[in-house]
PDB file of C-alpha atoms in Angstrom:
ATOM      1  CA  MET A  19       4.899 -65.115  43.317  1.00 48.00           C
ATOM      2  CA  TYR A  20       8.246 -66.484  42.259  1.00 50.00           C
ATOM      3  CA  GLN A  21       7.705 -65.161  38.763  1.00 52.00           C
ATOM      4  CA  ILE A  22       7.218 -61.617  39.986  1.00 51.00           C
ATOM      5  CA  ASN A  23      10.388 -61.611  42.085  1.00 51.00           C
ATOM      6  CA  SER A  24      12.524 -63.283  39.459  1.00 53.00           C
ATOM      7  CA  LYS A  25      11.461 -60.877  36.771  1.00 52.00           C
ATOM      8  CA  GLU A  26      14.367 -58.953  35.302  1.00 55.00           C
ATOM      9  CA  HIS A  27      14.513 -55.349  36.329  1.00 45.00           C
ATOM     10  CA  PRO A  28      14.967 -52.806  33.584  1.00 49.00           C
ATOM     11  CA  LYS A  29      18.436 -51.312  33.393  1.00 46.00           C
ATOM     12  CA  LEU A  30      18.900 -48.108  35.238  1.00 42.00           C
ATOM     13  CA  VAL A  31      18.842 -45.130  32.944  1.00 46.00           C
ATOM     14  CA  GLU A  32      22.350 -44.064  32.095  1.00 53.00           C
ATOM     15  CA  HIS A  33      23.068 -40.556  33.201  1.00 59.00           C
ATOM     16  CA  LYS A  34      23.478 -37.930  30.551  1.00 66.00           C
ATOM     17  CA  TYR A  35      26.558 -36.409  32.207  1.00 69.00           C
ATOM     18  CA  ASP A  36      29.200 -37.720  34.524  1.00 87.00           C
ATOM     19  CA  LEU A  37      29.877 -36.039  37.864  1.00 89.00           C
ATOM     20  CA  ASN A  38      32.642 -33.757  36.535  1.00 92.00           C
ATOM     21  CA  GLU A  39      30.431 -32.505  33.715  1.00 92.00           C
ATOM     22  CA  ARG A  40      27.644 -31.853  36.210  1.00 93.00           C
ATOM     23  CA  LYS A  41      30.045 -29.871  38.361  1.00 94.00           C
ATOM     24  CA  GLU A  42      31.121 -27.803  35.353  1.00 95.00           C
ATOM     25  CA  ILE A  43      27.482 -27.087  34.510  1.00 94.00           C
ATOM     26  CA  LEU A  44      26.823 -26.125  38.138  1.00 96.00           C
ATOM     27  CA  LEU A  45      29.846 -23.818  38.236  1.00 97.00           C
ATOM     28  CA  SER A  46      28.848 -22.107  35.000  1.00 96.00           C
ATOM     29  CA  LYS A  47      25.310 -21.545  36.338  1.00 96.00           C
ATOM     30  CA  LEU A  48      26.718 -20.194  39.615  1.00 97.00           C
ATOM     31  CA  GLU A  49      29.080 -17.828  37.776  1.00 97.00           C
ATOM     32  CA  TYR A  50      26.161 -16.607  35.691  1.00 96.00           C
ATOM     33  CA  MET A  51      24.096 -15.965  38.816  1.00 96.00           C
ATOM     34  CA  LEU A  52      27.017 -14.183  40.468  1.00 96.00           C
ATOM     35  CA  ASN A  53      27.681 -11.969  37.438  1.00 95.00           C
ATOM     36  CA  TYR A  54      24.030 -11.039  36.955  1.00 96.00           C
ATOM     37  CA  LYS A  55      23.411 -10.433  40.673  1.00 94.00           C
ATOM     38  CA  ILE A  56      20.865 -13.230  41.055  1.00 96.00           C
ATOM     39  CA  ASP A  57      20.654 -14.438  44.670  1.00 97.00           C
ATOM     40  CA  ILE A  58      22.406 -17.767  45.015  1.00 97.00           C
ATOM     41  CA  THR A  59      20.362 -20.242  47.032  1.00 97.00           C
ATOM     42  CA  ILE A  60      19.907 -23.989  46.881  1.00 96.00           C
ATOM     43  CA  GLU A  61      16.373 -23.380  45.636  1.00 96.00           C
ATOM     44  CA  SER A  62      17.408 -20.969  42.872  1.00 96.00           C
ATOM     45  CA  ILE A  63      20.265 -23.127  41.574  1.00 96.00           C
ATOM     46  CA  CYS A  64      18.051 -26.234  41.609  1.00 96.00           C
ATOM     47  CA  LYS A  65      15.425 -24.362  39.623  1.00 95.00           C
ATOM     48  CA  GLU A  66      18.105 -23.180  37.186  1.00 93.00           C
ATOM     49  CA  MET A  67      19.437 -26.737  36.716  1.00 93.00           C
ATOM     50  CA  ASN A  68      15.967 -28.324  36.750  1.00 94.00           C
ATOM     51  CA  ILE A  69      16.808 -30.701  39.605  1.00 95.00           C
ATOM     52  CA  CYS A  70      15.579 -31.092  43.175  1.00 95.00           C
ATOM     53  CA  PRO A  71      17.634 -30.114  46.251  1.00 96.00           C
ATOM     54  CA  GLU A  72      18.007 -33.769  47.226  1.00 96.00           C
ATOM     55  CA  THR A  73      19.697 -34.510  43.893  1.00 94.00           C
ATOM     56  CA  LEU A  74      22.114 -31.629  44.398  1.00 95.00           C
ATOM     57  CA  ARG A  75      22.936 -32.955  47.862  1.00 95.00           C
ATOM     58  CA  ASN A  76      23.378 -36.511  46.580  1.00 93.00           C
ATOM     59  CA  TRP A  77      25.832 -35.272  43.978  1.00 93.00           C
ATOM     60  CA  GLY A  78      27.799 -33.674  46.822  1.00 94.00           C
ATOM     61  CA  PHE A  79      27.520 -30.119  45.504  1.00 96.00           C
ATOM     62  CA  ASN A  80      25.922 -28.342  48.471  1.00 96.00           C
ATOM     63  CA  SER A  81      29.374 -27.192  49.593  1.00 96.00           C
ATOM     64  CA  VAL A  82      30.075 -25.731  46.136  1.00 96.00           C
ATOM     65  CA  VAL A  83      26.843 -23.734  46.282  1.00 97.00           C
ATOM     66  CA  ALA A  84      27.599 -22.615  49.861  1.00 97.00           C
ATOM     67  CA  GLU A  85      31.067 -21.443  48.830  1.00 97.00           C
ATOM     68  CA  MET A  86      29.708 -19.398  45.924  1.00 97.00           C
ATOM     69  CA  LYS A  87      26.944 -18.001  48.132  1.00 97.00           C
ATOM     70  CA  SER A  88      29.583 -16.873  50.627  1.00 97.00           C
ATOM     71  CA  LYS A  89      31.536 -15.229  47.811  1.00 97.00           C
ATOM     72  CA  GLN A  90      28.387 -13.390  46.690  1.00 98.00           C
ATOM     73  CA  LYS A  91      27.743 -12.225  50.256  1.00 96.00           C
ATOM     74  CA  LYS A  92      31.279 -10.797  50.513  1.00 96.00           C
ATOM     75  CA  ILE A  93      30.859  -8.942  47.222  1.00 96.00           C
ATOM     76  CA  LYS A  94      27.545  -7.475  48.404  1.00 95.00           C
ATOM     77  CA  LEU A  95      29.122  -6.366  51.687  1.00 94.00           C
ATOM     78  CA  ILE A  96      31.988  -4.630  49.876  1.00 96.00           C
ATOM     79  CA  LYS A  97      29.536  -2.765  47.619  1.00 96.00           C
ATOM     80  CA  PHE A  98      27.380  -1.850  50.625  1.00 95.00           C
ATOM     81  CA  LYS A  99      30.399  -0.413  52.463  1.00 95.00           C
ATOM     82  CA  LYS A 100      31.462   1.577  49.411  1.00 97.00           C
ATOM     83  CA  ASN A 101      27.946   2.995  48.981  1.00 97.00           C
ATOM     84  CA  ILE A 102      27.803   3.988  52.660  1.00 96.00           C
ATOM     85  CA  VAL A 103      31.168   5.773  52.537  1.00 96.00           C
ATOM     86  CA  ASP A 104      30.356   7.519  49.240  1.00 97.00           C
ATOM     87  CA  SER A 105      26.967   8.663  50.500  1.00 97.00           C
ATOM     88  CA  ALA A 106      28.458   9.914  53.789  1.00 96.00           C
ATOM     89  CA  ASN A 107      31.190  11.855  51.966  1.00 95.00           C
ATOM     90  CA  LYS A 108      28.585  13.386  49.680  1.00 96.00           C
ATOM     91  CA  TYR A 109      26.521  14.456  52.709  1.00 96.00           C
ATOM     92  CA  ILE A 110      29.568  16.010  54.384  1.00 95.00           C
ATOM     93  CA  ASN A 111      30.485  17.890  51.191  1.00 94.00           C
ATOM     94  CA  GLU A 112      26.922  19.184  50.831  1.00 95.00           C
ATOM     95  CA  ASN A 113      27.097  20.563  54.392  1.00 94.00           C
ATOM     96  CA  LYS A 114      30.498  22.252  54.216  1.00 90.00           C
ATOM     97  CA  ASP A 115      29.437  25.271  56.238  1.00 90.00           C
ATOM     98  CA  THR A 116      27.400  23.626  58.994  1.00 93.00           C
ATOM     99  CA  MET A 117      28.215  21.459  61.960  1.00 94.00           C
ATOM    100  CA  ILE A 118      27.212  17.830  61.546  1.00 95.00           C
ATOM    101  CA  SER A 119      26.268  15.309  64.190  1.00 94.00           C
ATOM    102  CA  PRO A 120      26.747  11.583  63.685  1.00 93.00           C
ATOM    103  CA  THR A 121      22.973  11.227  64.066  1.00 94.00           C
ATOM    104  CA  ASN A 122      22.493  13.427  60.983  1.00 94.00           C
ATOM    105  CA  ILE A 123      24.742  11.196  58.893  1.00 95.00           C
ATOM    106  CA  TYR A 124      23.085   7.953  59.983  1.00 96.00           C
ATOM    107  CA  GLU A 125      19.632   9.432  59.307  1.00 96.00           C
ATOM    108  CA  HIS A 126      20.820  10.506  55.852  1.00 95.00           C
ATOM    109  CA  LEU A 127      22.230   7.035  55.199  1.00 95.00           C
ATOM    110  CA  GLY A 128      19.044   5.358  56.397  1.00 96.00           C
ATOM    111  CA  VAL A 129      21.051   3.065  58.633  1.00 95.00           C
ATOM    112  CA  ILE A 130      21.106   2.612  62.388  1.00 96.00           C
ATOM    113  CA  ARG A 131      24.594   3.100  63.803  1.00 96.00           C
ATOM    114  CA  THR A 132      24.524  -0.093  65.889  1.00 96.00           C
ATOM    115  CA  VAL A 133      23.448  -2.199  62.921  1.00 95.00           C
ATOM    116  CA  LEU A 134      26.245  -0.744  60.778  1.00 95.00           C
ATOM    117  CA  TRP A 135      28.735  -1.183  63.609  1.00 96.00           C
ATOM    118  CA  ARG A 136      27.917  -4.913  63.882  1.00 96.00           C
ATOM    119  CA  SER A 137      28.657  -5.567  60.218  1.00 91.00           C
ATOM    120  CA  SER A 138      31.332  -2.911  59.624  1.00 94.00           C
ATOM    121  CA  PRO A 139      32.929  -1.425  62.743  1.00 97.00           C
ATOM    122  CA  GLU A 140      35.645   0.155  60.602  1.00 97.00           C
ATOM    123  CA  ILE A 141      33.019   2.172  58.704  1.00 96.00           C
ATOM    124  CA  THR A 142      31.476   3.572  61.895  1.00 97.00           C
ATOM    125  CA  LYS A 143      34.950   4.528  63.105  1.00 97.00           C
ATOM    126  CA  LEU A 144      35.704   6.221  59.784  1.00 96.00           C
ATOM    127  CA  LEU A 145      32.412   8.133  59.846  1.00 96.00           C
ATOM    128  CA  ARG A 146      33.068   9.322  63.396  1.00 96.00           C
ATOM    129  CA  GLN A 147      36.546  10.542  62.394  1.00 96.00           C
ATOM    130  CA  GLU A 148      35.154  12.322  59.337  1.00 96.00           C
ATOM    131  CA  VAL A 149      32.515  14.109  61.428  1.00 96.00           C
ATOM    132  CA  VAL A 150      35.090  15.153  64.043  1.00 96.00           C
ATOM    133  CA  GLN A 151      37.467  16.496  61.366  1.00 96.00           C
ATOM    134  CA  HIS A 152      34.649  18.309  59.589  1.00 96.00           C
ATOM    135  CA  ASN A 153      33.394  19.923  62.802  1.00 95.00           C
ATOM    136  CA  MET A 154      36.927  20.931  63.863  1.00 95.00           C
ATOM    137  CA  LYS A 155      37.396  22.598  60.491  1.00 94.00           C
ATOM    138  CA  ILE A 156      34.101  24.507  60.914  1.00 93.00           C
ATOM    139  CA  ARG A 157      35.058  25.628  64.451  1.00 92.00           C
ATOM    140  CA  LYS A 158      38.450  26.774  63.231  1.00 91.00           C
ATOM    141  CA  GLU A 159      36.879  28.814  60.417  1.00 88.00           C
ATOM    142  CA  GLN A 160      34.306  30.341  62.781  1.00 85.00           C
ATOM    143  CA  SER A 161      36.973  31.406  65.274  1.00 82.00           C
ATOM    144  CA  TYR A 162      38.744  33.560  62.649  1.00 71.00           C
TER     145      TYR A 162
END
């Protein structure tokens, strides 16, 4: 029994990269995923780096992934808002001669007003103002 316990243990395998190099590799992979619109998740970055989530956590990089994921979410929200506004303006321009209700715009956008309001209250306010201005213009033209 003593022989088994006193047996020398093999040296731990030296790591290929130090922690800073690993972080650089992680950041480059995250930038790639951000630029090519690949969803950033712990699972996807671990698959990309060929490591398990526990390893990523042990290296202390979960916060780096979370930060980049948050950045990606903000970028997506900005693009979503721009698409909503552009699509609404297009709808208003296509209906220059008819009165528009807010319901018509939200149906055209394929979005429920309350859902949009929760994520972007400024967009719902802008859409309401645009509809009011458009309808006032139509009323003014019809009264002449």
